[in-house]
Structures are given as structure tokens and as C-alpha cells.
CSV table of C-alpha atoms and ligand atoms in Angstrom, one decimal:
chain,number,residue,atom,x,y,z
A,754,MET,CA,0.0,0.0,0.0
A,755,ALA,CA,1.2,3.6,-0.7
A,756,HIS,CA,2.5,5.3,2.4
A,757,VAL,CA,3.3,9.0,2.4
A,758,VAL,CA,5.5,10.0,5.4
A,759,ILE,CA,5.7,13.7,6.2
A,760,VAL,CA,8.5,14.8,8.4
A,761,GLY,CA,7.6,18.1,10.3
A,762,ALA,CA,4.1,18.5,11.7
A,763,GLY,CA,3.8,22.3,11.2
A,764,GLN,CA,2.0,24.6,8.8
A,765,ALA,CA,3.3,22.8,5.6
A,766,GLY,CA,3.1,19.3,6.9
A,767,ALA,CA,-0.5,19.6,8.1
A,768,ALA,CA,-1.4,21.2,4.8
A,769,ALA,CA,0.2,18.4,2.7
A,770,ALA,CA,-1.6,15.7,4.8
A,771,ALA,CA,-5.0,17.3,4.6
A,772,LYS,CA,-4.6,18.0,0.8
A,773,LEU,CA,-3.7,14.4,0.1
A,774,ARG,CA,-6.9,13.2,1.7
A,775,SER,CA,-9.0,15.9,0.1
A,776,LEU,CA,-7.6,14.7,-3.3
A,777,GLY,CA,-8.7,11.2,-2.5
A,778,PHE,CA,-5.3,9.7,-1.6
A,779,ASP,CA,-6.3,6.4,0.0
A,780,GLY,CA,-2.9,5.1,1.2
A,781,GLU,CA,-1.4,5.6,4.6
A,782,ILE,CA,-0.3,9.0,5.8
A,783,THR,CA,2.1,9.5,8.8
A,784,LEU,CA,2.8,13.0,10.0
A,785,ILE,CA,5.8,13.1,12.3
A,786,GLY,CA,6.6,16.2,14.5
A,787,ALA,CA,9.3,16.8,17.0
A,788,GLU,CA,7.1,19.2,19.0
A,789,PRO,CA,4.6,17.9,21.5
A,790,ALA,CA,1.7,20.1,20.3
A,791,PRO,CA,-0.5,19.2,17.3
A,792,PRO,CA,0.2,21.3,14.2
A,793,TYR,CA,-0.3,24.9,15.0
A,794,GLN,CA,0.0,28.4,13.5
A,795,ARG,CA,3.1,30.4,14.5
A,796,PRO,CA,2.1,34.0,13.6
A,797,PRO,CA,0.1,34.6,16.8
A,798,LEU,CA,3.2,33.6,18.8
A,799,SER,CA,4.6,37.1,18.4
A,800,LYS,CA,1.2,38.7,18.4
A,801,ALA,CA,-2.1,37.8,20.2
A,802,TYR,CA,-0.7,34.7,22.0
A,803,LEU,CA,2.3,36.6,23.4
A,804,LEU,CA,-0.1,39.4,24.5
A,805,GLY,CA,-2.1,36.8,26.4
A,806,GLU,CA,-5.2,37.3,24.2
A,807,MET,CA,-5.3,33.8,22.7
A,808,GLU,CA,-5.6,30.3,24.1
A,809,GLU,CA,-3.3,27.6,23.0
A,810,GLU,CA,-6.1,25.5,21.4
A,811,ARG,CA,-6.9,28.4,19.1
A,812,LEU,CA,-3.4,28.1,17.6
A,813,TRP,CA,-4.1,24.5,16.5
A,814,LEU,CA,-4.6,24.3,12.8
A,815,ARG,CA,-7.1,21.3,13.1
A,816,SER,CA,-8.7,19.6,16.0
A,817,PRO,CA,-7.0,16.3,17.1
A,818,GLU,CA,-10.2,14.5,15.9
A,819,PHE,CA,-9.5,15.7,12.4
A,820,TYR,CA,-6.4,13.6,12.1
A,821,THR,CA,-8.2,10.5,13.5
A,822,GLU,CA,-11.2,10.9,11.2
A,823,ALA,CA,-8.9,11.6,8.2
A,824,LYS,CA,-6.8,8.5,9.1
A,825,ILE,CA,-3.7,10.5,9.4
A,826,THR,CA,-1.3,8.9,11.9
A,827,LEU,CA,0.1,11.8,14.0
A,828,LYS,CA,3.3,11.0,15.8
A,829,LEU,CA,4.1,14.0,18.0
A,830,GLY,CA,7.1,14.6,20.2
A,831,THR,CA,8.9,12.4,17.7
A,832,LYS,CA,12.1,13.4,15.9
A,833,VAL,CA,13.2,11.8,12.7
A,834,THR,CA,16.9,11.3,13.1
A,835,ALA,CA,17.8,9.7,9.8
A,836,ILE,CA,16.5,9.3,6.2
A,837,ASP,CA,17.5,6.4,4.0
A,838,THR,CA,16.6,7.3,0.4
A,839,VAL,CA,17.7,3.9,-1.0
A,840,ALA,CA,15.8,1.7,1.5
A,841,GLN,CA,13.0,4.4,1.5
A,842,THR,CA,12.8,4.6,5.3
A,843,VAL,CA,12.9,7.2,8.0
A,844,THR,CA,14.2,6.5,11.5
A,845,THR,CA,13.0,7.8,14.9
A,846,ALA,CA,14.1,6.8,18.4
A,847,ASP,CA,11.6,4.0,18.4
A,848,GLU,CA,11.1,2.7,14.9
A,849,VAL,CA,12.1,2.6,11.2
A,850,ILE,CA,9.2,3.6,9.0
A,851,PRO,CA,9.0,2.8,5.3
A,852,TYR,CA,7.7,5.3,2.8
A,853,THR,CA,6.6,5.3,-0.8
A,854,ASP,CA,6.7,9.1,-0.9
A,855,LEU,CA,8.5,11.3,1.7
A,856,ILE,CA,7.7,15.0,2.2
A,857,LEU,CA,10.2,17.1,4.2
A,858,THR,CA,8.4,20.0,5.9
A,859,THR,CA,11.0,20.5,8.7
A,860,GLY,CA,10.7,24.3,8.9
A,861,SER,CA,13.5,26.4,10.3
A,862,THR,CA,15.4,27.3,13.4
A,863,PRO,CA,16.0,30.8,14.7
A,864,ARG,CA,19.7,31.9,14.6
A,865,HIS,CA,21.1,32.2,18.1
A,866,LEU,CA,23.9,34.5,19.2
A,867,PRO,CA,27.1,32.7,20.2
A,868,ALA,CA,27.6,31.8,23.9
A,869,ALA,CA,30.9,33.7,23.8
A,870,ILE,CA,28.9,37.0,23.5
A,871,GLY,CA,26.3,36.1,26.0
A,872,GLY,CA,23.8,34.3,23.7
A,873,ALA,CA,23.3,31.4,26.2
A,874,LEU,CA,22.6,33.5,29.3
A,875,GLU,CA,19.4,33.0,31.2
A,876,GLY,CA,16.8,35.6,30.1
A,877,VAL,CA,17.9,35.5,26.4
A,878,TYR,CA,15.1,34.2,24.2
A,879,THR,CA,14.2,33.4,20.6
A,880,VAL,CA,10.6,33.2,19.2
A,881,ARG,CA,9.8,30.1,17.1
A,882,THR,CA,7.8,27.6,19.1
A,883,LEU,CA,5.0,27.5,21.6
A,884,ALA,CA,7.6,26.4,24.2
A,885,ASP,CA,9.7,29.5,23.4
A,886,VAL,CA,6.8,31.8,24.0
A,887,ASP,CA,5.5,30.0,27.1
A,888,ALA,CA,9.0,30.4,28.5
A,889,MET,CA,9.2,34.2,28.0
A,890,ARG,CA,5.6,35.2,28.6
A,891,THR,CA,6.0,35.9,32.3
A,892,GLU,CA,8.9,38.3,31.6
A,893,PHE,CA,6.4,40.7,29.9
A,894,ARG,CA,5.5,42.7,33.0
A,895,GLU,CA,4.9,46.4,33.2
A,896,GLY,CA,8.0,48.5,33.8
A,897,ARG,CA,10.6,45.8,32.9
A,898,LYS,CA,13.3,46.5,30.4
A,899,LEU,CA,13.3,44.5,27.1
A,900,VAL,CA,16.1,44.7,24.5
A,901,ILE,CA,15.4,43.2,21.2
A,902,ILE,CA,18.3,42.3,18.9
A,903,GLY,CA,17.1,42.5,15.3
A,904,GLY,CA,14.5,44.8,13.7
A,905,GLY,CA,12.7,42.3,11.5
A,906,TYR,CA,9.0,41.5,11.7
A,907,ILE,CA,9.3,39.1,14.7
A,908,GLY,CA,11.4,41.5,16.7
A,909,LEU,CA,9.1,44.4,15.9
A,910,GLU,CA,6.0,42.5,16.7
A,911,ALA,CA,7.5,41.5,20.1
A,912,ALA,CA,8.4,45.2,20.6
A,913,ALA,CA,4.8,46.2,20.0
A,914,VAL,CA,3.6,43.6,22.5
A,915,GLY,CA,6.1,44.8,25.0
A,916,ARG,CA,5.0,48.5,24.7
A,917,LYS,CA,1.3,47.5,24.9
A,918,LEU,CA,2.1,45.8,28.2
A,919,GLY,CA,4.0,48.8,29.5
A,920,LEU,CA,7.6,47.6,29.2
A,921,GLU,CA,10.6,49.8,28.3
A,922,VAL,CA,11.5,48.5,24.8
A,923,THR,CA,14.7,49.1,22.8
A,924,VAL,CA,15.2,47.5,19.4
A,925,ILE,CA,18.8,47.2,18.1
A,926,GLU,CA,19.3,46.9,14.4
A,927,MET,CA,22.7,46.5,12.9
A,928,ALA,CA,21.6,47.5,9.4
A,929,PRO,CA,21.0,51.2,8.5
A,930,ARG,CA,17.2,50.6,8.8
A,931,ILE,CA,14.8,48.1,10.4
A,932,LEU,CA,13.1,45.6,8.0
A,933,GLN,CA,16.0,46.3,5.5
A,934,ARG,CA,16.1,42.7,4.3
A,935,VAL,CA,12.4,42.4,3.6
A,936,ALA,CA,11.0,45.9,3.0
A,937,SER,CA,11.5,49.2,1.1
A,938,PRO,CA,12.8,52.3,2.9
A,939,GLU,CA,9.3,53.7,2.8
A,940,THR,CA,7.9,50.8,4.8
A,941,SER,CA,10.8,50.8,7.2
A,942,THR,CA,10.2,54.5,7.8
A,943,TYR,CA,6.5,53.9,8.4
A,944,PHE,CA,7.2,51.3,11.1
A,945,ARG,CA,10.1,53.3,12.7
A,946,ILE,CA,7.7,56.2,13.2
A,947,LEU,CA,4.9,53.9,14.4
A,948,HIS,CA,7.2,52.4,17.1
A,949,GLN,CA,8.7,55.7,18.1
A,950,ASP,CA,5.1,57.1,18.4
A,951,HIS,CA,4.4,54.3,20.8
A,952,GLY,CA,7.4,54.9,22.9
A,953,ALA,CA,9.8,52.2,21.7
A,954,THR,CA,13.4,53.2,21.1
A,955,ILE,CA,14.7,52.1,17.7
A,956,LEU,CA,18.5,52.1,17.3
A,957,GLU,CA,19.5,51.5,13.7
A,958,SER,CA,23.1,51.2,12.3
A,959,THR,CA,23.9,49.9,15.8
A,960,GLY,CA,25.9,46.8,16.4
A,961,LEU,CA,25.8,44.6,19.4
A,962,ASP,CA,29.1,43.9,21.1
A,963,ARG,CA,27.8,41.5,23.7
A,964,ILE,CA,25.0,40.6,26.1
A,965,LEU,CA,26.1,41.3,29.7
A,966,GLY,CA,25.6,39.1,32.7
A,967,ASP,CA,27.2,36.2,34.7
A,968,SER,CA,24.4,33.7,34.5
A,969,HIS,CA,21.4,35.9,33.9
A,970,VAL,CA,21.3,38.8,31.5
A,971,ILE,CA,21.6,42.2,33.0
A,972,GLY,CA,22.1,44.4,29.9
A,973,VAL,CA,23.7,44.7,26.6
A,974,ARG,CA,26.9,46.5,25.4
A,975,LEU,CA,26.8,48.1,22.0
A,976,LYS,CA,29.7,48.3,19.5
A,977,ASP,CA,30.0,52.0,20.3
A,978,SER,CA,30.6,51.0,24.0
A,979,ARG,CA,27.2,52.2,25.2
A,980,GLU,CA,25.6,49.9,27.8
A,981,LEU,CA,21.9,49.4,28.1
A,982,PRO,CA,20.3,47.7,31.1
A,983,ALA,CA,17.9,44.8,30.3
A,984,ASP,CA,15.8,42.4,32.3
A,985,PHE,CA,15.5,40.1,29.3
A,986,VAL,CA,16.6,40.0,25.7
A,987,ILE,CA,14.8,38.7,22.6
A,988,VAL,CA,17.0,37.7,19.6
A,989,GLY,CA,15.3,38.0,16.3
A,990,VAL,CA,18.1,37.8,13.7
A,991,GLY,CA,16.6,35.4,11.2
A,992,ILE,CA,16.3,31.7,10.7
A,993,THR,CA,18.2,28.9,9.1
A,994,PRO,CA,16.3,26.1,7.2
A,995,ASN,CA,16.2,22.7,9.0
A,996,SER,CA,18.0,20.5,6.5
A,997,PHE,CA,20.3,18.5,8.7
A,998,GLU,CA,18.6,15.1,8.2
A,999,ALA,CA,18.2,15.8,4.4
A,1000,GLU,CA,21.9,16.7,4.1
A,1001,HIS,CA,23.0,13.5,5.9
A,1002,ALA,CA,20.8,11.5,3.5
A,1003,GLY,CA,22.8,13.1,0.6
A,1004,ILE,CA,19.8,15.2,-0.6
A,1005,ALA,CA,21.0,18.3,-2.4
A,1006,LEU,CA,20.9,21.6,-0.6
A,1007,ASP,CA,20.9,25.1,-2.1
A,1008,ASN,CA,19.6,27.8,0.3
A,1009,GLY,CA,17.7,25.0,2.2
A,1010,ILE,CA,16.5,21.7,0.7
A,1011,ALA,CA,16.6,22.3,-3.0
A,1012,THR,CA,13.5,21.4,-5.0
A,1013,ASP,CA,12.6,21.6,-8.6
A,1014,ALA,CA,9.6,23.6,-9.8
A,1015,GLN,CA,7.3,20.7,-8.8
A,1016,GLY,CA,8.6,20.3,-5.3
A,1017,ARG,CA,10.9,17.3,-5.9
A,1018,THR,CA,14.2,17.1,-4.2
A,1019,SER,CA,17.3,15.4,-5.7
A,1020,ALA,CA,16.3,12.0,-4.2
A,1021,PRO,CA,13.7,9.9,-5.8
A,1022,ARG,CA,10.2,10.2,-4.3
A,1023,VAL,CA,11.4,12.8,-1.7
A,1024,TRP,CA,9.7,16.2,-1.8
A,1025,ALA,CA,10.0,19.3,0.3
A,1026,ALA,CA,7.9,22.3,1.1
A,1027,GLY,CA,7.7,25.3,3.4
A,1028,ASP,CA,10.4,27.2,5.2
A,1029,CYS,CA,13.0,24.4,4.7
A,1030,ALA,CA,12.6,24.3,0.9
A,1031,SER,CA,14.0,26.4,-1.9
A,1032,PHE,CA,12.5,26.5,-5.3
A,1033,PRO,CA,13.7,27.9,-8.7
A,1034,LEU,CA,12.6,31.4,-9.6
A,1035,ASN,CA,14.2,33.7,-12.1
A,1036,GLY,CA,17.4,31.7,-12.2
A,1037,ALA,CA,17.9,31.5,-8.4
A,1038,GLN,CA,16.8,29.0,-5.7
A,1039,ILE,CA,14.7,31.1,-3.4
A,1040,ARG,CA,12.9,30.5,-0.1
A,1041,ILE,CA,9.9,32.3,1.2
A,1042,GLU,CA,9.3,32.3,4.9
A,1043,SER,CA,5.5,32.7,5.2
A,1044,VAL,CA,2.3,30.8,6.0
A,1045,GLY,CA,0.9,31.4,2.5
A,1046,ASN,CA,4.0,29.8,0.9
A,1047,ALA,CA,4.1,26.9,3.3
A,1048,ILE,CA,0.5,26.0,2.5
A,1049,ASP,CA,0.7,26.6,-1.3
A,1050,GLN,CA,3.9,24.6,-1.7
A,1051,ALA,CA,2.7,21.8,0.5
A,1052,GLU,CA,-0.6,21.5,-1.4
A,1053,LEU,CA,1.3,21.6,-4.7
A,1054,VAL,CA,3.5,18.7,-3.5
A,1055,ALA,CA,0.3,16.7,-2.5
A,1056,GLU,CA,-1.1,17.3,-6.0
A,1057,ASN,CA,2.1,16.3,-7.7
A,1058,ILE,CA,2.3,13.1,-5.6
A,1059,MET,CA,-1.2,12.4,-7.0
A,1060,GLY,CA,0.3,12.9,-10.5
A,1061,ALA,CA,-0.7,16.5,-11.4
A,1062,ALA,CA,2.9,17.4,-12.6
A,1063,LYS,CA,2.2,21.1,-11.8
A,1064,ASP,CA,4.9,23.8,-11.4
A,1065,TYR,CA,5.0,26.1,-8.4
A,1066,ILE,CA,4.0,29.6,-9.3
A,1067,PRO,CA,4.3,31.6,-6.0
A,1068,ALA,CA,1.7,34.1,-5.2
A,1069,PRO,CA,3.3,35.5,-2.1
A,1070,TRP,CA,1.3,37.2,0.7
A,1071,PHE,CA,2.2,38.1,4.2
A,1072,TRP,CA,0.9,40.1,7.1
A,1073,SER,CA,2.2,41.6,10.4
A,1074,ASP,CA,0.3,43.2,13.3
A,1075,GLN,CA,2.0,45.9,15.3
A,1076,TYR,CA,0.0,48.1,17.7
A,1077,ASP,CA,-3.2,49.1,15.9
A,1078,CYS,CA,-1.5,48.7,12.5
A,1079,LYS,CA,-2.2,45.8,10.2
A,1080,LEU,CA,0.4,45.4,7.4
A,1081,GLN,CA,-0.6,43.2,4.5
A,1082,ILE,CA,1.8,42.5,1.6
A,1083,ALA,CA,1.0,40.9,-1.7
A,1084,GLY,CA,3.7,40.0,-4.3
A,1085,LEU,CA,7.5,40.3,-4.1
A,1086,ASN,CA,9.0,43.8,-4.6
A,1087,THR,CA,12.4,42.5,-5.7
A,1088,GLY,CA,13.8,44.5,-8.6
A,1089,TYR,CA,11.3,47.5,-8.3
A,1090,ASP,CA,12.3,50.8,-9.7
A,1091,LYS,CA,9.4,53.0,-8.6
A,1092,ILE,CA,7.1,53.3,-5.6
A,1093,VAL,CA,3.7,54.8,-5.8
A,1094,THR,CA,2.1,55.9,-2.5
A,1095,ARG,CA,-1.6,55.9,-2.0
A,1096,ALA,CA,-2.9,57.6,1.2
A,1097,PRO,CA,-6.7,57.9,0.9
A,1098,ASP,CA,-7.1,59.2,4.5
A,1099,GLY,CA,-4.9,59.8,7.5
A,1100,HIS,CA,-5.0,56.2,8.6
A,1101,ALA,CA,-4.7,54.0,5.5
A,1102,VAL,CA,-1.5,54.0,3.5
A,1103,SER,CA,-0.2,51.7,0.7
A,1104,PHE,CA,3.0,51.5,-1.3
A,1105,TRP,CA,2.8,50.1,-4.8
A,1106,TYR,CA,6.0,48.7,-6.3
A,1107,TYR,CA,6.5,48.8,-10.1
A,1108,ARG,CA,9.3,47.7,-12.4
A,1109,GLY,CA,8.8,49.8,-15.5
A,1110,ASP,CA,5.0,49.5,-16.1
A,1111,GLN,CA,4.7,46.2,-14.2
A,1112,LEU,CA,3.1,46.1,-10.8
A,1113,LEU,CA,5.2,43.7,-8.6
A,1114,ALA,CA,3.9,44.1,-5.0
A,1115,VAL,CA,1.8,46.1,-2.6
A,1116,ASP,CA,2.5,46.9,1.1
A,1117,ALA,CA,-0.8,48.0,2.6
A,1118,MET,CA,-1.1,49.5,6.1
A,1119,ASN,CA,-4.6,49.6,7.5
A,1120,ASP,CA,-6.0,49.2,4.0
A,1121,SER,CA,-7.4,45.8,3.3
A,1122,ARG,CA,-9.1,46.9,0.2
A,1123,ALA,CA,-5.8,48.1,-1.4
A,1124,TYR,CA,-4.2,44.8,-0.4
A,1125,MET,CA,-7.1,42.7,-1.8
A,1126,VAL,CA,-7.2,44.6,-5.1
A,1127,GLY,CA,-3.4,44.7,-5.4
A,1128,LYS,CA,-3.2,41.0,-4.8
A,1129,ARG,CA,-5.8,40.2,-7.5
A,1130,LEU,CA,-4.1,42.6,-9.9
A,1131,ILE,CA,-0.7,41.0,-9.4
A,1132,GLU,CA,-2.0,37.5,-9.6
A,1133,SER,CA,-3.8,38.2,-12.9
A,1134,GLY,CA,-0.7,40.0,-14.3
A,1135,ARG,CA,-2.5,43.4,-14.6
A,1136,SER,CA,-0.7,46.7,-13.8
A,1137,PRO,CA,-2.9,49.8,-13.3
A,1138,ASP,CA,-1.7,53.3,-14.3
A,1139,PRO,CA,0.3,54.6,-11.3
A,1140,ALA,CA,-1.5,57.9,-11.5
A,1141,LYS,CA,-4.8,56.2,-10.8
A,1142,ILE,CA,-3.3,54.4,-7.8
A,1143,ALA,CA,-1.9,57.7,-6.3
A,1144,ASP,CA,-5.2,59.5,-6.8
A,1145,PRO,CA,-7.2,59.1,-3.6
A,1146,ALA,CA,-10.4,59.6,-5.6
A,1147,THR,CA,-9.9,56.4,-7.5
A,1148,GLU,CA,-12.3,53.7,-6.4
A,1149,MET,CA,-10.1,50.6,-5.8
A,1150,LYS,CA,-12.5,48.0,-7.0
A,1151,ALA,CA,-12.9,49.8,-10.3
A,1152,LEU,CA,-9.3,48.9,-11.0
A,1153,LEU,CA,-10.3,45.3,-11.2
A,1154,LYS,CA,-12.8,46.0,-13.9
A,1155,ALA,CA,-10.5,48.1,-16.1
B,1665,LIG,C1,6.7,34.2,15.8
B,1665,LIG,C2,6.5,34.0,14.3
B,1665,LIG,C3,5.6,34.9,13.7
B,1665,LIG,C4,5.3,34.7,12.3
B,1665,LIG,N1,4.4,35.5,11.7
B,1665,LIG,C5,4.1,35.4,10.4
B,1665,LIG,C6,3.1,36.2,9.8
B,1665,LIG,O1,2.5,37.1,10.4
B,1665,LIG,N2,2.7,35.9,8.5
B,1665,LIG,C7,3.3,34.9,7.8
B,1665,LIG,O2,2.9,34.7,6.7
B,1665,LIG,N3,4.2,34.1,8.4
B,1665,LIG,C8,4.6,34.3,9.7
B,1665,LIG,N4,5.6,33.5,10.3
B,1665,LIG,C9,6.3,32.5,9.4
B,1665,LIG,C10,5.4,31.2,9.3
B,1665,LIG,O3,4.9,30.8,10.6
B,1665,LIG,C11,6.3,30.1,8.8
B,1665,LIG,O4,6.8,30.5,7.5
B,1665,LIG,C12,5.6,28.8,8.7
B,1665,LIG,O5,5.3,28.3,10.0
B,1665,LIG,C13,6.4,27.7,8.0
B,1665,LIG,O6,5.8,26.5,8.0
B,1665,LIG,P1,6.6,25.2,7.9
B,1665,LIG,O7,5.6,24.1,8.0
B,1665,LIG,O8,7.6,25.2,6.8
B,1665,LIG,O9,7.5,25.2,9.3
B,1665,LIG,P2,7.0,25.0,10.8
B,1665,LIG,O10,5.6,25.6,10.9
B,1665,LIG,O11,8.1,25.6,11.6
B,1665,LIG,O12,6.9,23.5,11.0
B,1665,LIG,C14,8.1,22.7,11.0
B,1665,LIG,C15,8.0,21.6,12.0
B,1665,LIG,O13,8.9,20.5,11.7
B,1665,LIG,C16,9.4,20.0,12.9
B,1665,LIG,N5,10.7,19.3,12.6
B,1665,LIG,C17,11.8,19.8,12.2
B,1665,LIG,N6,12.8,18.8,12.1
B,1665,LIG,C18,12.1,17.6,12.4
B,1665,LIG,C19,12.5,16.3,12.5
B,1665,LIG,N7,13.8,15.9,12.1
B,1665,LIG,N8,11.6,15.4,12.9
B,1665,LIG,C20,10.4,15.7,13.2
B,1665,LIG,N9,9.9,17.0,13.2
B,1665,LIG,C21,10.8,18.0,12.8
B,1665,LIG,C22,9.6,21.3,13.8
B,1665,LIG,O14,9.7,20.9,15.1
B,1665,LIG,C23,8.3,22.1,13.4
B,1665,LIG,O15,7.3,21.8,14.3
B,1665,LIG,C24,5.9,33.6,11.6
B,1665,LIG,C25,6.8,32.8,12.2
B,1665,LIG,C26,7.1,33.0,13.6
B,1665,LIG,C27,8.0,32.0,14.3
């Protein structure tokens, strides 16, 4: 009997298993996850869950009954330690499990700072898993001092939670601007001002020398010798794809586990999806670290296991919640040469990225309509006249009819 084994019971793993069943796959499905919790969504970990406004069960992607009813064998708290692509098996502490198809959805691990500069002190946290956030939640008490290393989305979301709960928050960013790796200068500026307006201190072009403390963190020293006191520190300096087991199995890596356009790795009948997987786009192997990508890639792999032979055409979308601002992003702005700003009122703002006449991406702040319309335009390959975008009188939905 066919047996699809999925390693990594997160966003992508759960999506692949559910999609296989919805497509009528009637073989065995085993979904193996190292964490004890059933597959759950991570975005609230740095938002509503960290703020204490969401129960753990609401993070779960499906109820435990779903897996029983769909005949998906869920092995939680179970790490796959080896893959044999010739014998077609995976190994855990307890068993060797044969597969006919294997999907690697192993996600990623946050980068840690070296112990030599204080990265292993008590009170230094990263934000990836439920366990990470459960460990740090009690630190978020009014009046305490939080230093965040790294001004990416996760760091900034944690900063917003900190300010909302009355902490003194400082974000240290080595690059000239926060969000530099992922956003335009305009979007960075929007969020810098948003944080400053809420009382967070944002230090850009500022390197960390070391985290201070004997066993527990007491502060940080910056490259310019300034010292800042800290009760705790969050490190949000990016992730590395989890490819250890794949690499040991001889599966090709290139910016993560390399796949072809259909989600196949270099090993026969082994597929990959989500944060751990790179795919070909415009001559490079790229990875997209987002929920939308994890789901779409995983569902595509399920379809291709069922024989669809479809290529992955990414339709990226992303969001971030900070204070009362909802950022929604559609498309990828890589290679843009022009930004058009739309500011229909004092609250909603969107940045529209063009290369020549082609619309590439939209960043919408507090403007769901601009996001929805922009997303549909990008996905259907249409590029409205920038003058119309900039004109606050333009009715957004009319752009879809043009
Ligand atoms: C705090 C936070 C906030 C985020 N906010 C947003 C957001 O607002 N919007 C957005 O689009 N994206 C957001 N993301 C990113 C998004 O959550 C990820 O891109 C997505 O979870 C990737 O899904 P995945 O299935 O590839 O990996 P994961 O969901 O990480 O799942 C991988 C799983 O595989 C397990 N695993 C790894 N190795 C093994 C092994 N050898 N054996 C067994 N199990 C293994 C891991 O333990 C993990 O549970 C956020 C991420 C974080 C951490």
C-alpha cells in the first residue's frame, strides 16, 4: 500500500496531509513532528498569543479529531533522526518507518547568538515555538526592560507587545534601517515612526558587542561602547532552514533543501515544502518564509504526488500586526524601480511597487481593500496606471474592472 510519510508537523506538513486526503489519496499518511503540540499556526506567537489574548487551542490548525477521522497517523514529540533514500525509510528513536513518498516540511530554526557574546545567558530568548513563547511570557510585566536584537518582523511584533504591556523597549538593528532585508525604505520609515510614536526606542546602524551578565542577562553592550540595562533580551536575527537530516541523507541543498519547480528534491520520491525548501525562480533558488508559501507549496506537492505534474507559481502574501496597524503584503517587490504611494485618508497608506510599467507588489497599512485589489491585480498580471493608484479619488474595485 502507498504510504506518504511527512517529516515536520507544522504549517506545511499539516497542509500536505490534509490536501492528500481531500484529493482522494487512500494510502497511509504518517505525519511526524518533533514538538509535542498538534500542528499549529506560528504567527500569533509574536502577536495575540504573546499578548495573552489567545488560548493555545486556538493556535491549532485542526482539532485532534480531524487527524483520527482523516486516518492521518500523527506522531508527536517524535524526531526523525535519519533518512535512507535507498531503502526508503525514516528512523525515529523507536522505529524505522518505510515510505513510498516522503515529504520534508521541517521548517527552520532561529539563529542564536554565540555563547561567547552572552547568547546562552538566562533571560535570552528566541521566538519560534510555543515552548519558546511560554518560557518568556511571564517576563512581559509592566516597567521591565526589554532589549530586542534585530529589527525584523518578529522583533518588531514583540516590541509592540512589550510596549502594549508597559515595558521599556529598545530595538537594536545592525543595518541602516529596520526591515531592511524584507521591505522598502518607505515601509521601514512607516514602522520606525509607528514604534517611536508608541514609545519604543529604535537604534539603527547599531551593532551589538555582547549581552552582559554572569548567569542571567543584566544588559547589553553596543559596539559604540554604550551599555543598556535589560531584564531580558529577545534575539530575532533570522532563521536557518532545517536541512540536517536531508543533508545527511545526501539530498542536495541550495539555500535550504533544493527542490525543482514541482517540489521534488534530488532524491527519488522525496519532496520538500515550506520554510525548509528552496525552489527555482528567475534563475535562483529562493525560499519564502510565510504561511501562504508553506500552504501553497505543500498543497502543490500533494497534488504532484497524485500525478498533477504542476509547477509552483508563487503568489506571495504576508501580514504583520504591530499596535493598531495591520500590514498586508502581496507580491514580491524584488527589482522594483518605482514606488507609488496611496494615502486615501490619515489612517490607511499603501506602497505600490513597479518595475517599469509592471506592478510587482503592494504593502498596505490599515488598508485591506488596497491589499485585496493589489493581490488580485498582481496574480492576474495586470498593472494599473500609477497615476490612478496615487489618486485618492480612485475607487479601488474599479481597477479590477479596467
Ligand atoms: C513568531 C512567528 C511569527 C510569524 N508571523 C508570520 C506572519 O505574520 N505571517 C506569515 O505569513 N508568516 C509568519 N511566520 C512564518 C510562518 O509561521 C512560517 O513561514 C511557517 O510556519 C512555515 O511553515 P513550515 O511548515 O515550513 O514550518 P513550521 O511551521 O516551523 O513546522 C516545521 C515543524 O517541523 C518540525 N521538525 C523539524 N525537524 C524535524 C525532524 N527531524 N523530525 C520531526 N519534526 C521535525 C519542527 O519541530 C516544526 O514543528 C511567523 C513565524 C514565527 C516564528
